[in-house]
PDB file of C-alpha atoms in Angstrom:
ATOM      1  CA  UNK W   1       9.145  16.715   1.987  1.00  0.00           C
ATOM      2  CA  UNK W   2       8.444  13.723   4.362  1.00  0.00           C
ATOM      3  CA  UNK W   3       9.951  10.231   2.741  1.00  0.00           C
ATOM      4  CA  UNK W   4       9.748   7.008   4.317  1.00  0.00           C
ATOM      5  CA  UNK W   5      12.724   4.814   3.605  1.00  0.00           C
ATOM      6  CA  UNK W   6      11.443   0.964   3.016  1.00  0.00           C
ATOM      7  CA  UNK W   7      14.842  -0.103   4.355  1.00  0.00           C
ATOM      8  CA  UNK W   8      14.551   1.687   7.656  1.00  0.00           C
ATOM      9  CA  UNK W   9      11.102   0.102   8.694  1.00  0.00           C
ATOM     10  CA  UNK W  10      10.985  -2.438  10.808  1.00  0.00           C
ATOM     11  CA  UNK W  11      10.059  -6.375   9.921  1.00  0.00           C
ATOM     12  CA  UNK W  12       7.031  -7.371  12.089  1.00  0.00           C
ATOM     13  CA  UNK W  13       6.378 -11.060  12.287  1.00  0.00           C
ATOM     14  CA  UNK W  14       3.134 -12.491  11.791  1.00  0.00           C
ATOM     15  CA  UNK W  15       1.498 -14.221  14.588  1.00  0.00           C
ATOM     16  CA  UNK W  16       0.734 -17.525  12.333  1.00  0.00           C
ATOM     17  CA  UNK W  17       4.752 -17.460  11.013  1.00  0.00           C
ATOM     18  CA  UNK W  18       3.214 -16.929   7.295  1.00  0.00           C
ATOM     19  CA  UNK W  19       5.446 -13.566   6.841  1.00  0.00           C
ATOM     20  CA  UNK W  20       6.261 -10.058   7.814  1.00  0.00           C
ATOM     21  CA  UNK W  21       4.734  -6.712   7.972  1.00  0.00           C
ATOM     22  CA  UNK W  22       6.474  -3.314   7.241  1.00  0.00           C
ATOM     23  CA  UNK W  23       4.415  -0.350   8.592  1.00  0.00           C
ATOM     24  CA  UNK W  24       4.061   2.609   5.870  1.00  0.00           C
ATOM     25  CA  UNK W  25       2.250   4.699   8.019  1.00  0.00           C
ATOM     26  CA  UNK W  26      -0.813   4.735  10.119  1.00  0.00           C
ATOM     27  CA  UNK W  27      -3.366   6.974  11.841  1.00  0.00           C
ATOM     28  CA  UNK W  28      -4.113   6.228  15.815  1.00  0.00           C
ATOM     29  CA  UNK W  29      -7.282   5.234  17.184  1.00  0.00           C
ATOM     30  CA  UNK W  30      -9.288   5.990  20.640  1.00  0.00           C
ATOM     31  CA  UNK W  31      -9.041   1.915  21.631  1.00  0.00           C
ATOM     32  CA  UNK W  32      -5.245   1.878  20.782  1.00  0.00           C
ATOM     33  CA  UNK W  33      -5.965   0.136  17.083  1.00  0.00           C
ATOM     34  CA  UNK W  34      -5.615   2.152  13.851  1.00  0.00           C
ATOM     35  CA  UNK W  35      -8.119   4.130  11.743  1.00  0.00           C
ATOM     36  CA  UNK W  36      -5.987   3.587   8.987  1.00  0.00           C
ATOM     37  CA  UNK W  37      -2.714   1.580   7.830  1.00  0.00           C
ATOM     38  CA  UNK W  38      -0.340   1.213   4.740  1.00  0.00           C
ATOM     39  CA  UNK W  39       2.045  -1.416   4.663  1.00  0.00           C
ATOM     40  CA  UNK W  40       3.815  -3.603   2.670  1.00  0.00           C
ATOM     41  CA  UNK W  41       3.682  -7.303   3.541  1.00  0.00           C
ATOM     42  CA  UNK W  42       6.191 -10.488   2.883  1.00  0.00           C
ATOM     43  CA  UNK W  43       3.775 -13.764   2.046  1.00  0.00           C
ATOM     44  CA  UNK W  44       6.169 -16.401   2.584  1.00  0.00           C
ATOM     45  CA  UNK W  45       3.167 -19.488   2.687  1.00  0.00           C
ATOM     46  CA  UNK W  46       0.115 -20.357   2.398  1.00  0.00           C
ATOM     47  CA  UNK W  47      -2.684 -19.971   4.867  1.00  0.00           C
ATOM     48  CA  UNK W  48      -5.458 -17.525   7.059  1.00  0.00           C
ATOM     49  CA  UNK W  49      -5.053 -13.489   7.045  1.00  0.00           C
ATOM     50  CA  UNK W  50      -5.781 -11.647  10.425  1.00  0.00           C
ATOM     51  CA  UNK W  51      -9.303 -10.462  10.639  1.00  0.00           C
ATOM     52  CA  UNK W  52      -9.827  -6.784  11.045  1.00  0.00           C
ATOM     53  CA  UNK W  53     -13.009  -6.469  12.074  1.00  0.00           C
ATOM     54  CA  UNK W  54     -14.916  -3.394  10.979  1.00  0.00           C
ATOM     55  CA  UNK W  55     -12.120  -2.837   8.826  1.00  0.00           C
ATOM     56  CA  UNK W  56     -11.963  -2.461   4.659  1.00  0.00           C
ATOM     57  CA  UNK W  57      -9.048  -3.357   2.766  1.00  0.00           C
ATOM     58  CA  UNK W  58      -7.120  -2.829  -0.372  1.00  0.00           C
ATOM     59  CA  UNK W  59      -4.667  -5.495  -1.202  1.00  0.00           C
ATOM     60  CA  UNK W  60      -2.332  -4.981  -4.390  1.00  0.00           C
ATOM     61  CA  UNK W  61       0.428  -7.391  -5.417  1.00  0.00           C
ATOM     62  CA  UNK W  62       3.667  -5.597  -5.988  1.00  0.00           C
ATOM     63  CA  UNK W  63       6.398  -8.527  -6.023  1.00  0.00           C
ATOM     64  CA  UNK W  64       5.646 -12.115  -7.442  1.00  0.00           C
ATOM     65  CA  UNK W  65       3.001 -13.349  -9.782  1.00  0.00           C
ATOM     66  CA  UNK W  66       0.220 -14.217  -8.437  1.00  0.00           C
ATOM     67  CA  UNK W  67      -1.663 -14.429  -5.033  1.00  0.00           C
ATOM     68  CA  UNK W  68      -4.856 -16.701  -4.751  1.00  0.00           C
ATOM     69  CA  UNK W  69      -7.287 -14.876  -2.134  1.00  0.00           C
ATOM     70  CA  UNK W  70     -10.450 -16.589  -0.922  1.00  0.00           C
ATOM     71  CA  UNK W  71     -13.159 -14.686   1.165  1.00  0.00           C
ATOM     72  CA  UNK W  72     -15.849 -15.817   2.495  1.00  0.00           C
ATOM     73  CA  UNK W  73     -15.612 -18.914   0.368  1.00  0.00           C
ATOM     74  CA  UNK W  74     -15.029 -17.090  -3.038  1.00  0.00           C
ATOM     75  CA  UNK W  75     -11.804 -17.563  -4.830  1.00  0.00           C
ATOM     76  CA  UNK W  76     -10.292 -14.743  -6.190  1.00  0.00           C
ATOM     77  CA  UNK W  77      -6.801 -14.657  -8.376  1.00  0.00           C
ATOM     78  CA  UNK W  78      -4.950 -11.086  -7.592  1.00  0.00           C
ATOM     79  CA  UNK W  79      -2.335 -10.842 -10.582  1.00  0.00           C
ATOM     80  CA  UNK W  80       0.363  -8.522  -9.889  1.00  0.00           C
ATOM     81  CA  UNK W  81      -0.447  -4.042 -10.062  1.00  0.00           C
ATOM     82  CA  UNK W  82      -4.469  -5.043  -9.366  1.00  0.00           C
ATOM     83  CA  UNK W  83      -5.623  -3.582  -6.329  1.00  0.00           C
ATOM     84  CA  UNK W  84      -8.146  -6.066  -4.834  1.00  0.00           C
ATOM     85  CA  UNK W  85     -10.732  -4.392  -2.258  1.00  0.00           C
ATOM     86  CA  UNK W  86     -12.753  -6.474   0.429  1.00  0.00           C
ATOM     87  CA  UNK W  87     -14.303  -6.648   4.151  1.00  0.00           C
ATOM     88  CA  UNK W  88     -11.206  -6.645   6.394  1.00  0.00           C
ATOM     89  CA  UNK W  89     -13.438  -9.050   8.721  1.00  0.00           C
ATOM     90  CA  UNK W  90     -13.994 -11.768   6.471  1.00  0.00           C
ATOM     91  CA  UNK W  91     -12.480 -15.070   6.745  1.00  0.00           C
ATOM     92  CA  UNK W  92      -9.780 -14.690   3.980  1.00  0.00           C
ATOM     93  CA  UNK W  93      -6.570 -17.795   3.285  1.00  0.00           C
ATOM     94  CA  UNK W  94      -3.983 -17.294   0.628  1.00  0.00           C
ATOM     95  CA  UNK W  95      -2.587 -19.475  -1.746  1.00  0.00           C
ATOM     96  CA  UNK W  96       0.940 -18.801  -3.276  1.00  0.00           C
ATOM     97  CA  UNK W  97       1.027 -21.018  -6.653  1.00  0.00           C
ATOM     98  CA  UNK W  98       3.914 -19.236  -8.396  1.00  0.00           C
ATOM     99  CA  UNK W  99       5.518 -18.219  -5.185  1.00  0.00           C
ATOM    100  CA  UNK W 100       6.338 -15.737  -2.178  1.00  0.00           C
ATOM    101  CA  UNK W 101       4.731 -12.391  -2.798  1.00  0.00           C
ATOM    102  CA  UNK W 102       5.164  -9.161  -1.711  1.00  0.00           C
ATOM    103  CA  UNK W 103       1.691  -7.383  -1.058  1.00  0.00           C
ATOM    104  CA  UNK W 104       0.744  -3.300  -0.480  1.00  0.00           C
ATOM    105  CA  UNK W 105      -2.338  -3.463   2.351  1.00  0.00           C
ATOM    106  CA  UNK W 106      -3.805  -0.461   2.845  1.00  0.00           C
ATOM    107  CA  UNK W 107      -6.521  -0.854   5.616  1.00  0.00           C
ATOM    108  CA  UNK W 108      -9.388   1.765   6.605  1.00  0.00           C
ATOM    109  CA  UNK W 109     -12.302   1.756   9.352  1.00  0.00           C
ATOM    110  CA  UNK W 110     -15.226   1.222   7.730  1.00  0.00           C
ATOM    111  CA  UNK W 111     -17.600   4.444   8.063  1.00  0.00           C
ATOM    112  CA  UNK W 112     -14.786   7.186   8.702  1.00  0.00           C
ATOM    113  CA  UNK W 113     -12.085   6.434   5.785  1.00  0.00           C
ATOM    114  CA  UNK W 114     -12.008   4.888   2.291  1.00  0.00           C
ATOM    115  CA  UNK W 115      -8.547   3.803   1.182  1.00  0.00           C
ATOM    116  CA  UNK W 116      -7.674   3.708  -2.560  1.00  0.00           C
ATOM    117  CA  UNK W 117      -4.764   2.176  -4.714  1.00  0.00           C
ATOM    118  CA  UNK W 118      -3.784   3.750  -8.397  1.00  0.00           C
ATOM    119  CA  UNK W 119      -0.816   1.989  -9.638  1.00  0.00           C
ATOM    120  CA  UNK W 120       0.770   4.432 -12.447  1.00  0.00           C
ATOM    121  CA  UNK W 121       3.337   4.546 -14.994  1.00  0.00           C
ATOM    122  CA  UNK W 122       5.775   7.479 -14.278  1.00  0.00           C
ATOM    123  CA  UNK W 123       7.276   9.816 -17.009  1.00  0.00           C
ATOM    124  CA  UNK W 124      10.367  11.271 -17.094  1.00  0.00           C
ATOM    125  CA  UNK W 125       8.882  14.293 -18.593  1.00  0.00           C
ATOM    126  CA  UNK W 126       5.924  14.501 -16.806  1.00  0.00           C
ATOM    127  CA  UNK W 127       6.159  15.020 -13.186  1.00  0.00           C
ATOM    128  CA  UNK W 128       3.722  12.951 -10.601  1.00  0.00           C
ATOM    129  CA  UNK W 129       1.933  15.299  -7.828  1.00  0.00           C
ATOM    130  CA  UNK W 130       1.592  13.606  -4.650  1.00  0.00           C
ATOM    131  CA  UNK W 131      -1.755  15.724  -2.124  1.00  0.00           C
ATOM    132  CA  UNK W 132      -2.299  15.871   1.462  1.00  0.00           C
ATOM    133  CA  UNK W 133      -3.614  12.640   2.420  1.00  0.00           C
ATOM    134  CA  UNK W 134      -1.897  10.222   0.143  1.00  0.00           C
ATOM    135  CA  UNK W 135       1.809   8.507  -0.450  1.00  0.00           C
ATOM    136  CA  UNK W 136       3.584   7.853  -3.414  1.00  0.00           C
ATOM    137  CA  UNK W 137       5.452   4.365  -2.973  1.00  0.00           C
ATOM    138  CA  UNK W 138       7.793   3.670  -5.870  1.00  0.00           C
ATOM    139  CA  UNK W 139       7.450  -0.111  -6.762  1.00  0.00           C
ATOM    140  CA  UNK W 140       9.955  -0.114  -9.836  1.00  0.00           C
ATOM    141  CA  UNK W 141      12.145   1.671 -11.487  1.00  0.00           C
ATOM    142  CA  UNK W 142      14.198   4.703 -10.560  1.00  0.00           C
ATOM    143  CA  UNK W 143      12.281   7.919  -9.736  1.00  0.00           C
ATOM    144  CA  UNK W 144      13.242  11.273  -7.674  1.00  0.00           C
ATOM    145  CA  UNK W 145      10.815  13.407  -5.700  1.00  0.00           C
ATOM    146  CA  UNK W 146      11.554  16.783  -5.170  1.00  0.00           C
ATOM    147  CA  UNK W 147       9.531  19.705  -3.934  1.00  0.00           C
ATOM    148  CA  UNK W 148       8.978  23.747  -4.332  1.00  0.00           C
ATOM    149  CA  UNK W 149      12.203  23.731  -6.642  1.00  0.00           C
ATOM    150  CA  UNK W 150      14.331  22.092  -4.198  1.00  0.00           C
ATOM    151  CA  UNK W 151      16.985  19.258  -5.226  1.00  0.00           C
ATOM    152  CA  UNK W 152      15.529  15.991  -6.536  1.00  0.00           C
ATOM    153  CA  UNK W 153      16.162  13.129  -4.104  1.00  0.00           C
ATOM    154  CA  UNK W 154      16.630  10.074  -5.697  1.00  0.00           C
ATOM    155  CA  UNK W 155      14.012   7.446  -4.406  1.00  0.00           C
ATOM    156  CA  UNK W 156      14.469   3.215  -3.477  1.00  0.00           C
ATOM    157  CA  UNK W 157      12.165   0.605  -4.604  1.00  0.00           C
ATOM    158  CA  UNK W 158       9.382   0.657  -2.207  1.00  0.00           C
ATOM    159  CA  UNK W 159      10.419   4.418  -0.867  1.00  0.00           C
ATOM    160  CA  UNK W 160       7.122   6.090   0.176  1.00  0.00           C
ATOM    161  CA  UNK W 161       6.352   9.828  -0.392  1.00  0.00           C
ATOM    162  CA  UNK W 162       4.083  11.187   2.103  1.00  0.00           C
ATOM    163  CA  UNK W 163       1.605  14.055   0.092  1.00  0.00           C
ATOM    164  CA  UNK W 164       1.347  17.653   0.914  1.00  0.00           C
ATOM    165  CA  UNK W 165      -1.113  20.294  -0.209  1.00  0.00           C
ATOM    166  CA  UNK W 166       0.435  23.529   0.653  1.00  0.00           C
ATOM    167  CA  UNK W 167       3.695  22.211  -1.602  1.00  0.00           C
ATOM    168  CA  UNK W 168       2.478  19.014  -3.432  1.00  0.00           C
ATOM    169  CA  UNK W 169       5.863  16.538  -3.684  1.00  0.00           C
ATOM    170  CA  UNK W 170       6.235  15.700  -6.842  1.00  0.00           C
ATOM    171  CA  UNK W 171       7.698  12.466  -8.254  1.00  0.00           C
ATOM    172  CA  UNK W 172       9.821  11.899 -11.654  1.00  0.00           C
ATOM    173  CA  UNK W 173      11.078   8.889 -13.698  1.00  0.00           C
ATOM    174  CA  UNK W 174      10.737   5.303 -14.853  1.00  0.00           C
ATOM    175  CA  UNK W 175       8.760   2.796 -13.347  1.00  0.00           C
ATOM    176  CA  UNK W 176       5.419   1.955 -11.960  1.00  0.00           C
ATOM    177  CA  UNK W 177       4.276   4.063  -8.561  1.00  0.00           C
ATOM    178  CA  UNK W 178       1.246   3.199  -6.199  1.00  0.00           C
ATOM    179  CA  UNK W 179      -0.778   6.211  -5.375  1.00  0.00           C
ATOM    180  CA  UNK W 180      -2.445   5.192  -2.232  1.00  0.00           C
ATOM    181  CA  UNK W 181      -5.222   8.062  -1.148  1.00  0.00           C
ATOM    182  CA  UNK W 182      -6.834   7.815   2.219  1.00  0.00           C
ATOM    183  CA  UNK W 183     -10.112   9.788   2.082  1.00  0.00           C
ATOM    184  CA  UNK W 184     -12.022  10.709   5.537  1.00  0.00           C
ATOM    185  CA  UNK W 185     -15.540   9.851   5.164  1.00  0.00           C
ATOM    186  CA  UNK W 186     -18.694  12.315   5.420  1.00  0.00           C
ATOM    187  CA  UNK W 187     -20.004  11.297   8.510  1.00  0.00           C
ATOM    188  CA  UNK W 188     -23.356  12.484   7.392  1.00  0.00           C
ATOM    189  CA  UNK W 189     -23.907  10.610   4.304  1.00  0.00           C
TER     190      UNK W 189
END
């Protein structure tokens, strides 16, 4: 079982001095960019996102109340736990009305994946799977992910599980997890 511990991952400044990035995870590309990224972001003012061109993204406040997102000229209010999805190229500024924020980006190349965000409530009965192809990131509470009968291991806020088919994690306990899935595209459809 493959977790990523939020408090190992390193702070990356933004070029604009707005906040920091934390890097989840992320899948190589052939011109030394990303096919896909999860992160977690610190929005510590107001002002313009980084374009990624030919890029689709999935924005979901996790920390704070509210972020104001406009794209493309349209104002849109992202309360906290709704995932917001839009073009990664479009000319997006923030607002922070209530407040720094703390943001989950998951970002995809248009054409070959689709990211998704699920934000659920876990059960303490009721164990979460976590598949090949997504992470589990705990946002609240206290949880423990264990796997193929093997000792629980208790989990930090923002602690990602990395998902596995052959012996699906599995995640336990109180709070509210992200499911974030990156699907490959069918490159004929």
């Amino acid at each position: 079982m493959q977790i990523i511990r939020f408090a190992e991952l390193r702070a990356e400044p933004w070029r604009n001095g707005g906040g920091v990035t934390r890097e989840i995870a992320r899948q190589g590309s052939e011109d030394g960019g990303f096919d896909w990224r999860v992160s977690i972001a610190d929005v510590a003012k107001a002002g313009d996102f980084s374009a990624f061109l030919g890029m689709e993204r999935v924005l979901t406040v996790i920390d704070g109340e509210l972020l104001l997102l406009t794209v493309d000229g349209a104002e849109h209010p992202l309360e906290k736990y709704r995932p917001y999805r839009f073009d990664g190229g479009a000319a997006t500024t923030a607002k922070l009305p209530t407040g720094d924020i703390r943001d989950l980006n998951v970002i995809t190349r248009t054409a070959a994946y689709r990211g998704y965000t699920s934000i659920i409530e876990l059960s303490k009965k009721r164990a979460h799977p976590v598949f090949e192809g997504q992470f589990g990131v705990l946002l609240q509470g206290q949880a423990k992910a264990s796997q193929g009968g093997g000792e629980p291991v208790v989990l930090g806020r923002y602690d990602a599980v990395m998902g596995s088919d052959a012996d699906s994690p599995e995640i336990l306990g109180r709070g509210f997890l992200a499911v974030v899935s990156i699907d490959p595209m069918d490159p004929a459809a």
